[in-house]
Amino acid sequence: MAYCLNPDCKQPQNPDSLKFCENCGMPLVLRGMYQAIAPIGQGGMGRTFRAINLDKFNQPCVIKQFLPQIQSSNISSQMLRKATELFNREAKQLYELGRHPQIPELFASFAEQDQLYLVQELIEGQTLAAELQANGAFSPMAIAQLLNDLLTVLQFIHDRGVIHRDIKPENIIRRDRDHLPVLVDFGAAKVAAAATTTATVIGSLDYTAPEQLRGKPIFASDLYSLGVTCIQLLTNVTTGELFCDRRDAWIWRQFLPQPLSEQQEATLGKVLDQLICRAVADRYKTAIAALVDLQANSNPKNGSANSPRPANNQISNVAAKQPSASARGKITPATPTAFKRQKRQNAQNKQSNQKPNTNNTNSAIAKYPSSRAPIKSVRPMRSLAQPQNSSQAQNLPTPNNLSNYVVNQPGQSLNHQLVPAYGQLQQLLEAGAWQEADSLTNAIILQLLDRAQLNQISKGDIHNFPCVDLLHLDRLWTGYSSDRFGFTVQLEIWQSLGGLIAYNAENYWQFADTYLKFAPKVGWQIQRPWFIPSLAEPQWRKYEDFIFSRQAPYGHLPSFGYGDGYRLLDSLFARLSFCN
C-alpha cells in the first residue's frame, strides 16, 4: 500500500503499483526512491510515516514530513521560521552525530513539492512511555541498566557539543532486535553556545531542567531530564506528583512500589538524586561521572522484567558503543598558500627578532598544519623506567588493587571515583582494544579536569592535572603497548624533533614548527597521494582512519593531542616532565 503525503488528500491510500495518487495526483515516491506506506504519528511539527527505499530492496525507513500547524491565522511567521529552523537543525544534528548505534541514522534531507522531508533509519520497537503503560513501573535493576545504556549515548553527543534538550520516555525507543534504548527526535537539539547566550525554551516542561526553562540549556540539562525520566519509569507516577512545590524537591521515594535495598540506595538512589538536583552546582556535570558512580558498587543482574537484555557493568560502554568519529574539533583545510605565507613571516620574525603573530600561527595549525617530512615510524629512546615487554606488563596493577596504587607520588593515590574506569582501561589495553581504550582515556581526562568537552580544557587545567593519575594513565599505555604508545613515547618523539616543553608568545612559532613535524611522525597527518610527489599536499588523518593496532607509528596513541588537543600538547608534556 502506497500512502499519499499530500496533507489535504482525502483518500491517501493507494495501490503499490501506482506512481501518482489516484485522488489528488501527487507523486507517491520521493526522489524516485522513498515511498510512504503508513502513518506513524503526527505532532505540532509534522508527520512521520513508515516507508521503504525502493532502490535498496524495499529497505524499511522513516519519512518525516515538515508540516507545522500554520493553517490557523494565529500562527505567526516568526513561529513558522522557528519551526523550520528546528526541522533543519534536526537534519544537521543527525548528520553530524554520525552513525552511533543508538541514534537513528540520517539517510536523506531534501525539499520536494514545497515540503521539507527527512528520511532516517526505522527503529522497530516500543517507546519507554508505551512500555511503561503496558508493563507498569520499571524495576531498579531495569533503571540501572537503562542508565548504563543511555549515559554512554549522552556522553557521545555531548562530546560533539550537542545538547538534546528533549529527553523523555516518548523519545527513547527500546529496539526490538537487541533491546537497546535508542535516543530519537533531535529536532530540539542544539549546539552548545556560550553561557551568556539565551536560547528559545524548547523541550517537554515536565522533564526540563530549571536552567533550560530560563533559556540557558547546558549539558547537565540533559542529565536532569534523563534523571526525571528514570524516576517516572521507576514509580509509574506523573512528574507533577513526584515533585513537591512546597519543599521545592523531588519526593520520588515515597511512590516506589517497593523501597530500594541498601545497596540500591548507595548506588542507584545516589545517582538519581544527583541527576535531578535542581541546582546545577550540585548536579553531575558529565555523563561519565554519573556512570562511574553507578558502576562503582553496583552489579545489575539479568532477568529484569522490563529489560530483557543482559546487564553490562563495564565502563567501556563509554568508549565501546561510540562509533569511530572522535569527540574533537573538525580541522577544516585552509589554503596551503595562506599557511606557507605565515611560515615565511615566522621565519622573518625569527631573523629580525620580531614578535611573531601568535594568533595567526595558532589558527594556521588548527586549520591546515602542513609538513614537508614523510611519515616514518621511529623508535624513541627510553628515558623513563617503564615495562618494555608483555611479561613486565603483567606486573601492572589489576582492577582489584588499583585503589591503593601509587605512581611515583608518595602519599597520593588515584582518584577513587575513577578506579572502576582505570580497571576497565587496563582490561581494554590488555585485550588490544586500542580504539575503545583511547576513547575511555579521553573521557577519564575530562572527568579528572572537570570538563565536559576537550575544547573546554585550558592550559591551566593541564598544569593542575593530578600527577598520580597522569602517570598512571601513561604507565598503562606504555606498559601494555610495549612502549609503542603513551604520553611518554610522544614526549620523546617531540623532544627528538627539537621540541620544547614550554612556550610563550615570543617563541610560539617554534611550537608550530615542531608540531608540523610531530603530526606526520606519529601518523596523525598523511601525504595525499599525487602523481607528482613534490606537489602532494598533506592532510589530517580522519579519526575514524586512525590505526588502532600495533602496526601504527610510535606515539600514534593516545590521541589527546590531535584536533582540538593540539594547543594543549606542550602543556601536557610539561606537566608529564614535572610529575616525573
Coordinates of C-alpha atoms in Angstrom, one line a residue, residues 30-506:
L30 CA 10.0 10.9 -3.2
R31 CA 13.3 11.4 -5.0
G32 CA 12.4 8.4 -7.1
M33 CA 13.1 6.0 -4.3
Y34 CA 11.3 6.7 -0.9
Q35 CA 7.7 5.6 -0.7
A36 CA 5.5 6.1 2.4
I37 CA 3.3 3.1 3.2
A38 CA 1.6 4.0 6.5
P39 CA 1.4 6.9 9.0
I40 CA 3.2 6.5 12.4
G41 CA 2.3 9.7 14.2
Q42 CA 1.6 13.4 14.0
G43 CA 2.6 16.4 16.1
G44 CA 2.8 20.1 16.0
M45 CA 6.0 20.0 13.9
G46 CA 4.9 17.5 11.3
R47 CA 4.1 13.9 10.5
T48 CA 6.1 10.6 10.4
F49 CA 5.5 7.7 8.1
R50 CA 6.7 4.2 7.9
A51 CA 8.3 3.9 4.4
I52 CA 10.5 1.8 2.2
N53 CA 13.5 2.6 0.0
L54 CA 12.7 1.2 -3.5
D55 CA 16.3 1.5 -4.6
K56 CA 17.5 -0.8 -1.7
F57 CA 15.3 -3.8 -2.0
N58 CA 12.5 -2.1 0.0
Q59 CA 14.7 -1.3 3.0
P60 CA 12.4 0.0 5.8
C61 CA 12.9 3.6 6.8
V62 CA 11.0 6.6 8.3
I63 CA 9.9 9.7 6.4
K64 CA 9.5 12.9 8.5
Q65 CA 7.4 15.5 6.8
F66 CA 7.7 19.0 8.0
L67 CA 4.2 20.2 8.4
P68 CA 3.8 22.8 11.2
Q69 CA 0.3 23.7 12.1
I70 CA 0.2 27.0 10.2
Q71 CA -3.2 26.8 8.7
S72 CA -4.8 28.8 11.5
S73 CA -4.3 32.6 11.4
N74 CA -2.9 32.7 15.0
I75 CA 0.4 31.1 13.9
S76 CA 2.9 33.9 13.3
S77 CA 5.5 34.0 10.6
Q78 CA 8.1 34.1 13.4
M79 CA 6.8 30.8 14.8
L80 CA 7.0 29.3 11.3
R81 CA 10.6 30.4 10.9
K82 CA 11.4 28.9 14.3
A83 CA 9.7 25.6 13.3
T84 CA 11.6 25.5 10.0
E85 CA 14.9 26.2 11.9
L86 CA 14.2 23.3 14.3
F87 CA 13.4 20.9 11.4
N88 CA 16.6 21.8 9.6
R89 CA 18.5 21.6 12.8
E90 CA 17.5 18.0 13.3
A91 CA 18.8 17.1 9.9
K92 CA 22.1 18.8 10.6
Q93 CA 22.5 17.2 14.1
L94 CA 21.6 13.7 12.8
Y95 CA 24.2 14.1 10.0
E96 CA 26.9 15.4 12.3
L97 CA 26.4 12.8 15.0
G98 CA 27.3 10.1 12.6
R99 CA 26.4 6.5 12.9
H100 CA 26.1 5.9 16.6
P101 CA 24.3 2.5 17.1
Q102 CA 21.8 4.2 19.5
I103 CA 21.0 7.2 17.4
P104 CA 18.9 6.9 14.2
E105 CA 21.0 7.2 11.0
L106 CA 20.0 10.0 8.6
F107 CA 19.6 8.8 5.1
A108 CA 18.5 12.0 3.3
S109 CA 17.2 15.5 3.8
F110 CA 15.6 17.4 1.0
A111 CA 12.7 19.5 -0.2
E112 CA 10.1 18.3 -2.7
Q113 CA 6.7 19.6 -3.8
D114 CA 7.1 22.6 -1.5
Q115 CA 7.6 20.4 1.5
L116 CA 10.7 19.5 3.7
Y117 CA 11.5 15.9 4.4
L118 CA 13.9 13.8 6.5
V119 CA 14.5 10.2 5.7
Q120 CA 16.1 8.2 8.5
E121 CA 16.6 4.7 9.9
L122 CA 13.5 3.0 11.2
I123 CA 13.8 1.9 14.8
E124 CA 11.5 -1.1 15.4
G125 CA 10.3 -1.2 19.0
Q126 CA 8.3 0.5 21.7
T127 CA 8.9 3.8 23.3
L128 CA 9.6 3.7 27.0
A129 CA 6.3 5.6 27.5
A130 CA 4.4 2.7 25.8
E131 CA 6.4 0.2 27.7
L132 CA 5.5 1.9 31.0
Q133 CA 1.9 1.9 30.1
A134 CA 1.9 -1.8 29.1
N135 CA 4.1 -3.2 31.8
G136 CA 3.9 -0.8 34.8
A137 CA 6.8 0.5 36.8
F138 CA 10.3 -0.5 35.9
S139 CA 12.4 -2.4 38.4
P140 CA 15.5 -0.8 40.0
M141 CA 17.7 -3.2 38.0
A142 CA 16.0 -2.2 34.8
I143 CA 16.6 1.5 35.6
A144 CA 20.2 0.8 36.4
Q145 CA 20.6 -0.9 33.1
L146 CA 18.8 1.9 31.3
L147 CA 21.3 4.4 32.8
N148 CA 24.2 2.2 31.8
D149 CA 23.0 2.2 28.2
L150 CA 21.9 5.9 27.9
L151 CA 24.7 7.7 29.7
T152 CA 27.1 6.5 27.1
V153 CA 24.9 8.0 24.4
L154 CA 24.7 11.3 26.2
Q155 CA 28.5 11.3 26.6
F156 CA 28.8 10.7 22.9
I157 CA 26.5 13.6 21.8
H158 CA 27.9 16.0 24.5
D159 CA 31.4 15.3 23.3
R160 CA 30.3 16.6 20.0
G161 CA 28.9 19.8 21.5
V162 CA 25.2 18.8 21.1
I163 CA 22.5 19.2 23.8
H164 CA 19.4 17.1 23.1
R165 CA 17.1 19.3 25.2
D166 CA 14.0 16.9 24.9
I167 CA 14.9 13.6 26.7
K168 CA 11.7 11.9 27.9
P169 CA 10.1 8.4 27.8
E170 CA 8.4 9.2 24.4
N171 CA 11.8 9.9 22.8
I172 CA 13.5 6.7 23.8
I173 CA 12.7 3.6 21.9
R174 CA 13.7 0.1 23.0
R175 CA 14.8 -1.6 19.8
D176 CA 13.3 -5.0 19.3
R177 CA 16.4 -6.7 17.8
D178 CA 18.8 -6.0 20.7
H179 CA 16.6 -4.4 23.4
L180 CA 19.0 -1.4 23.5
P181 CA 17.4 2.0 24.1
V182 CA 17.7 4.4 21.1
L183 CA 17.5 8.1 21.6
V184 CA 15.3 9.7 18.9
D185 CA 13.9 13.1 17.9
F186 CA 16.8 15.5 17.7
G187 CA 14.5 18.3 16.5
A188 CA 15.1 20.3 19.7
A189 CA 18.8 19.6 19.8
K190 CA 21.3 22.5 19.6
V191 CA 25.0 23.1 19.6
A192 CA 26.2 24.2 23.0
A193 CA 26.8 28.0 23.0
A194 CA 28.4 30.4 25.3
A195 CA 26.8 30.6 28.8
T196 CA 25.7 34.2 28.0
T197 CA 23.6 33.1 25.1
T198 CA 19.9 32.8 25.8
A199 CA 18.1 30.2 23.8
T200 CA 14.5 29.7 22.9
V201 CA 12.9 27.5 25.6
I202 CA 12.3 24.1 24.0
G203 CA 11.5 20.7 25.5
S204 CA 8.8 19.0 27.5
L205 CA 8.2 21.0 30.6
D206 CA 7.7 18.0 32.9
Y207 CA 11.3 16.9 32.2
T208 CA 13.1 20.2 31.6
A209 CA 15.8 21.4 33.9
P210 CA 15.3 24.8 35.6
E211 CA 18.2 26.5 33.7
Q212 CA 16.8 25.2 30.4
L213 CA 13.4 26.8 31.3
R214 CA 15.2 30.1 31.6
G215 CA 16.7 29.6 28.1
K216 CA 20.1 28.5 29.3
P217 CA 20.5 24.8 28.5
I218 CA 23.8 23.1 29.2
F219 CA 25.0 19.5 29.0
A220 CA 23.8 18.9 32.6
S221 CA 20.3 19.8 31.5
D222 CA 20.1 16.5 29.5
L223 CA 21.3 14.6 32.6
Y224 CA 18.5 16.2 34.6
S225 CA 15.9 15.2 32.0
L226 CA 17.3 11.6 32.0
G227 CA 17.0 11.5 35.8
V228 CA 13.4 12.7 35.8
T229 CA 12.6 10.2 33.1
C230 CA 14.1 7.4 35.3
I231 CA 12.2 8.3 38.4
Q232 CA 8.9 8.4 36.5
L233 CA 9.7 5.0 35.0
L234 CA 10.6 3.7 38.4
T235 CA 7.4 4.8 40.1
N236 CA 4.9 5.0 37.2
V237 CA 3.7 8.3 38.7
T238 CA 3.4 11.6 36.8
T239 CA 6.2 14.1 37.3
G240 CA 3.7 16.6 38.7
E241 CA 3.0 14.2 41.6
L242 CA 6.7 13.3 42.1
F243 CA 7.7 17.0 42.7
C244 CA 6.7 18.8 45.9
D245 CA 6.3 22.5 45.3
R246 CA 6.2 23.3 49.0
R247 CA 9.6 21.7 49.6
D248 CA 10.9 22.5 46.1
A249 CA 12.2 19.0 45.9
W250 CA 11.6 15.6 44.3
I251 CA 9.9 13.1 46.6
W252 CA 10.0 10.1 44.3
R253 CA 11.0 7.5 47.0
Q254 CA 7.5 7.6 48.7
F255 CA 6.0 6.4 45.4
L256 CA 8.2 3.4 44.9
P257 CA 6.3 0.1 44.7
Q258 CA 9.0 -1.3 47.0
P259 CA 11.7 0.5 48.9
L260 CA 15.2 0.3 47.4
S261 CA 17.6 -2.1 49.1
E262 CA 20.6 -0.7 51.0
Q263 CA 22.9 -1.4 48.0
Q264 CA 20.5 0.1 45.6
E265 CA 20.3 3.3 47.7
A266 CA 24.0 3.6 47.8
T267 CA 24.3 3.4 44.0
L268 CA 21.2 3.9 42.0
G269 CA 19.5 6.1 44.6
K270 CA 22.5 8.3 45.0
V271 CA 23.0 8.7 41.2
L272 CA 19.3 9.5 40.6
D273 CA 19.3 12.1 43.4
Q274 CA 22.4 13.8 41.9
L275 CA 20.9 13.7 38.3
I276 CA 17.8 15.5 39.4
C277 CA 19.4 18.2 41.6
R278 CA 17.8 21.5 40.6
A279 CA 20.9 23.4 41.4
V280 CA 23.4 23.0 38.6
A281 CA 26.4 23.1 41.0
D282 CA 25.0 20.0 42.8
R283 CA 24.3 18.0 39.7
Y284 CA 26.5 15.8 37.6
K285 CA 28.4 17.8 35.1
T286 CA 29.2 14.9 32.7
A287 CA 27.5 11.6 31.8
I288 CA 30.7 9.6 32.6
A289 CA 30.7 11.0 36.2
A290 CA 27.3 9.5 36.7
L291 CA 28.3 6.3 35.0
V292 CA 31.3 5.9 37.2
D293 CA 29.2 6.3 40.4
L294 CA 26.6 4.0 39.1
Q295 CA 29.1 1.2 38.4
A296 CA 31.3 1.8 41.4
N297 CA 29.4 -0.7 43.7
S298 CA 26.5 -1.9 41.6
N299 CA 26.2 -5.2 39.8
P300 CA 22.8 -5.3 37.9
K301 CA 21.7 -8.8 37.2
N302 CA 20.0 -10.4 34.3
G303 CA 16.3 -11.1 34.2
S304 CA 14.6 -7.8 34.8
A305 CA 11.0 -7.8 33.7
N306 CA 11.5 -4.5 32.0
S307 CA 14.9 -5.0 30.4
P308 CA 15.4 -8.4 28.8
R309 CA 18.9 -7.8 27.6
P310 CA 21.8 -8.9 29.9
A311 CA 23.3 -6.2 32.1
N312 CA 26.6 -4.8 31.2
N313 CA 28.6 -3.5 34.1
Q314 CA 31.7 -2.4 32.1
I315 CA 32.7 1.2 32.0
S316 CA 33.9 0.5 28.5
N317 CA 30.3 1.4 27.4
V318 CA 31.7 5.0 27.4
A319 CA 34.0 4.0 24.6
A320 CA 32.9 0.8 23.0
K321 CA 29.4 2.0 22.0
Q322 CA 30.8 5.0 20.3
P323 CA 31.4 4.9 16.6
S324 CA 34.7 5.8 15.2
A325 CA 34.1 9.5 15.0
S326 CA 36.1 11.3 17.6
A327 CA 34.9 13.9 20.1
R328 CA 37.2 16.5 18.6
G329 CA 37.0 19.8 16.7
K330 CA 36.9 19.3 13.0
I331 CA 40.0 20.5 11.2
T332 CA 38.8 22.3 8.1
P333 CA 41.6 22.7 5.5
A334 CA 42.5 26.3 4.6
T335 CA 44.5 27.2 1.6
P336 CA 48.1 26.0 1.6
T337 CA 49.3 29.3 0.3
A338 CA 48.0 31.1 3.4
F339 CA 49.8 28.8 5.7
K340 CA 53.1 29.0 3.8
R341 CA 52.8 32.7 3.8
Q342 CA 52.5 32.6 7.6
K343 CA 55.5 30.2 7.8
R344 CA 57.6 32.7 5.8
Q345 CA 56.5 35.5 8.1
N346 CA 57.5 33.5 11.1
A347 CA 61.0 32.9 9.6
Q348 CA 61.4 36.6 9.0
N349 CA 60.3 37.3 12.5
K350 CA 62.8 34.9 13.9
Q351 CA 65.7 36.5 11.9
S352 CA 64.7 40.0 12.9
N353 CA 63.8 39.1 16.5
Q354 CA 60.3 40.4 15.9
K355 CA 57.4 39.1 17.9
P356 CA 55.5 36.6 15.7
N357 CA 51.8 36.8 15.0
T358 CA 50.8 34.1 17.6
N359 CA 47.1 34.2 16.7
N360 CA 47.6 33.6 13.0
T361 CA 50.1 30.8 13.8
N362 CA 47.6 29.2 16.2
S363 CA 44.9 29.5 13.6
A364 CA 47.1 28.0 10.8
I365 CA 47.9 24.9 12.8
A366 CA 44.2 24.3 13.6
K367 CA 43.1 24.8 10.0
Y368 CA 45.9 23.3 8.0
P369 CA 49.0 22.1 9.7
S370 CA 51.3 21.2 6.8
S371 CA 54.6 19.2 6.8
R372 CA 57.5 18.6 4.4
A373 CA 58.6 15.4 6.2
P374 CA 57.4 12.0 5.1
I375 CA 55.9 9.6 7.7
K376 CA 58.4 7.4 9.5
S377 CA 57.9 5.1 12.4
V378 CA 60.7 6.0 14.7
R379 CA 61.7 4.0 17.8
P380 CA 62.1 6.6 20.6
M381 CA 64.8 6.2 23.1
R382 CA 63.6 5.2 26.6
S383 CA 64.2 7.8 29.3
L384 CA 61.7 6.6 31.9
A385 CA 61.6 3.3 33.6
Q386 CA 58.5 1.6 32.1
P387 CA 57.7 -2.0 31.4
Q388 CA 59.1 -2.9 28.0
N389 CA 57.6 -6.3 27.3
S390 CA 54.5 -8.2 27.9
S391 CA 55.9 -10.1 30.9
Q392 CA 56.7 -6.8 32.6
A393 CA 53.3 -5.5 31.7
Q394 CA 51.9 -8.3 33.8
N395 CA 53.2 -6.5 36.8
L396 CA 50.9 -3.6 36.2
P397 CA 48.1 -3.0 38.7
T398 CA 44.9 -5.0 38.4
P399 CA 41.4 -3.6 38.9
N400 CA 41.4 -5.2 42.4
N401 CA 44.4 -3.3 43.7
L402 CA 44.0 0.0 41.8
S403 CA 42.6 2.0 44.7
N404 CA 45.8 1.7 46.7
Y405 CA 48.1 2.0 43.7
V406 CA 50.5 5.0 43.7
V407 CA 52.8 6.1 40.8
N408 CA 55.9 7.9 41.9
Q409 CA 53.9 10.1 44.2
P410 CA 54.3 9.2 47.9
G411 CA 51.2 9.9 50.0
Q412 CA 48.9 10.2 46.9
S413 CA 46.5 7.7 45.4
L414 CA 44.4 7.5 42.3
N415 CA 41.1 9.4 42.1
H416 CA 38.8 6.9 43.9
Q417 CA 35.8 7.8 41.7
L418 CA 37.7 6.6 38.6
V419 CA 39.1 3.4 40.0
P420 CA 36.5 1.3 38.0
A421 CA 37.4 3.3 34.9
Y422 CA 41.1 2.6 35.3
G423 CA 40.3 -1.0 35.8
Q424 CA 38.4 -1.2 32.6
L425 CA 41.1 0.8 30.8
Q426 CA 43.6 -1.8 31.9
Q427 CA 41.4 -4.6 30.6
L428 CA 40.9 -2.8 27.2
L429 CA 44.6 -2.3 26.8
E430 CA 45.5 -5.8 27.8
A431 CA 43.0 -7.0 25.2
G432 CA 44.4 -4.7 22.5
A433 CA 41.1 -2.8 22.2
W434 CA 43.0 0.4 21.3
Q435 CA 40.2 2.5 20.0
E436 CA 38.0 1.8 23.0
A437 CA 40.9 2.5 25.3
D438 CA 41.6 5.8 23.5
S439 CA 38.0 7.0 23.9
L440 CA 38.0 5.9 27.5
T441 CA 41.3 7.7 28.2
N442 CA 39.9 11.0 26.8
A443 CA 36.7 10.5 28.9
I444 CA 38.8 9.9 32.1
I445 CA 40.9 13.1 31.4
L446 CA 37.7 15.1 31.0
Q447 CA 36.4 13.8 34.3
L448 CA 39.7 14.4 36.1
L449 CA 39.8 18.0 34.8
D450 CA 36.1 18.6 35.5
R451 CA 35.3 19.5 31.9
A452 CA 32.6 18.3 29.5
Q453 CA 34.5 18.7 26.2
L454 CA 38.0 18.7 25.1
N455 CA 37.8 22.3 23.7
Q456 CA 36.9 23.5 27.2
I457 CA 40.2 22.4 28.7
S458 CA 42.7 25.2 29.3
K459 CA 46.4 25.1 29.8
G460 CA 45.8 26.0 33.4
D461 CA 43.7 22.8 33.7
I462 CA 46.6 20.8 32.4
H463 CA 49.0 22.4 34.8
N464 CA 46.8 21.1 37.6
F465 CA 46.5 17.6 36.2
P466 CA 46.9 15.2 39.2
C467 CA 50.3 13.7 38.8
V468 CA 49.4 10.3 40.1
D469 CA 46.6 10.0 37.6
L470 CA 48.6 11.3 34.6
L471 CA 51.5 9.0 35.4
H472 CA 49.2 6.0 35.9
L473 CA 47.4 6.6 32.5
D474 CA 50.8 6.9 30.9
R475 CA 52.2 3.7 32.5
L476 CA 49.1 1.7 31.4
W477 CA 49.6 2.8 27.8
T478 CA 53.3 2.4 27.6
G479 CA 53.2 -0.9 29.5
Y480 CA 50.5 -2.7 27.5
S481 CA 51.8 -1.4 24.2
S482 CA 55.4 -2.5 24.8
D483 CA 56.4 1.2 24.6
R484 CA 54.8 1.9 21.3
F485 CA 52.0 4.2 22.6
G486 CA 51.7 6.6 25.6
F487 CA 52.4 10.2 26.5
T488 CA 56.0 9.4 27.4
V489 CA 56.6 8.0 23.9
Q490 CA 55.0 11.1 22.4
L491 CA 57.2 13.3 24.6
E492 CA 60.3 11.6 23.5
I493 CA 59.4 11.9 19.8
W494 CA 58.6 15.6 20.5
Q495 CA 62.0 16.2 22.1
S496 CA 63.8 14.3 19.3
L497 CA 62.4 16.8 16.9
G498 CA 63.8 19.7 18.9
G499 CA 60.6 20.5 20.6
L500 CA 60.5 22.4 23.9
I501 CA 58.0 21.7 26.7
A502 CA 57.2 25.3 27.5
Y503 CA 56.3 28.1 25.0
N504 CA 55.2 31.7 25.2
A505 CA 54.2 34.4 22.8
E506 CA 57.8 35.1 21.9

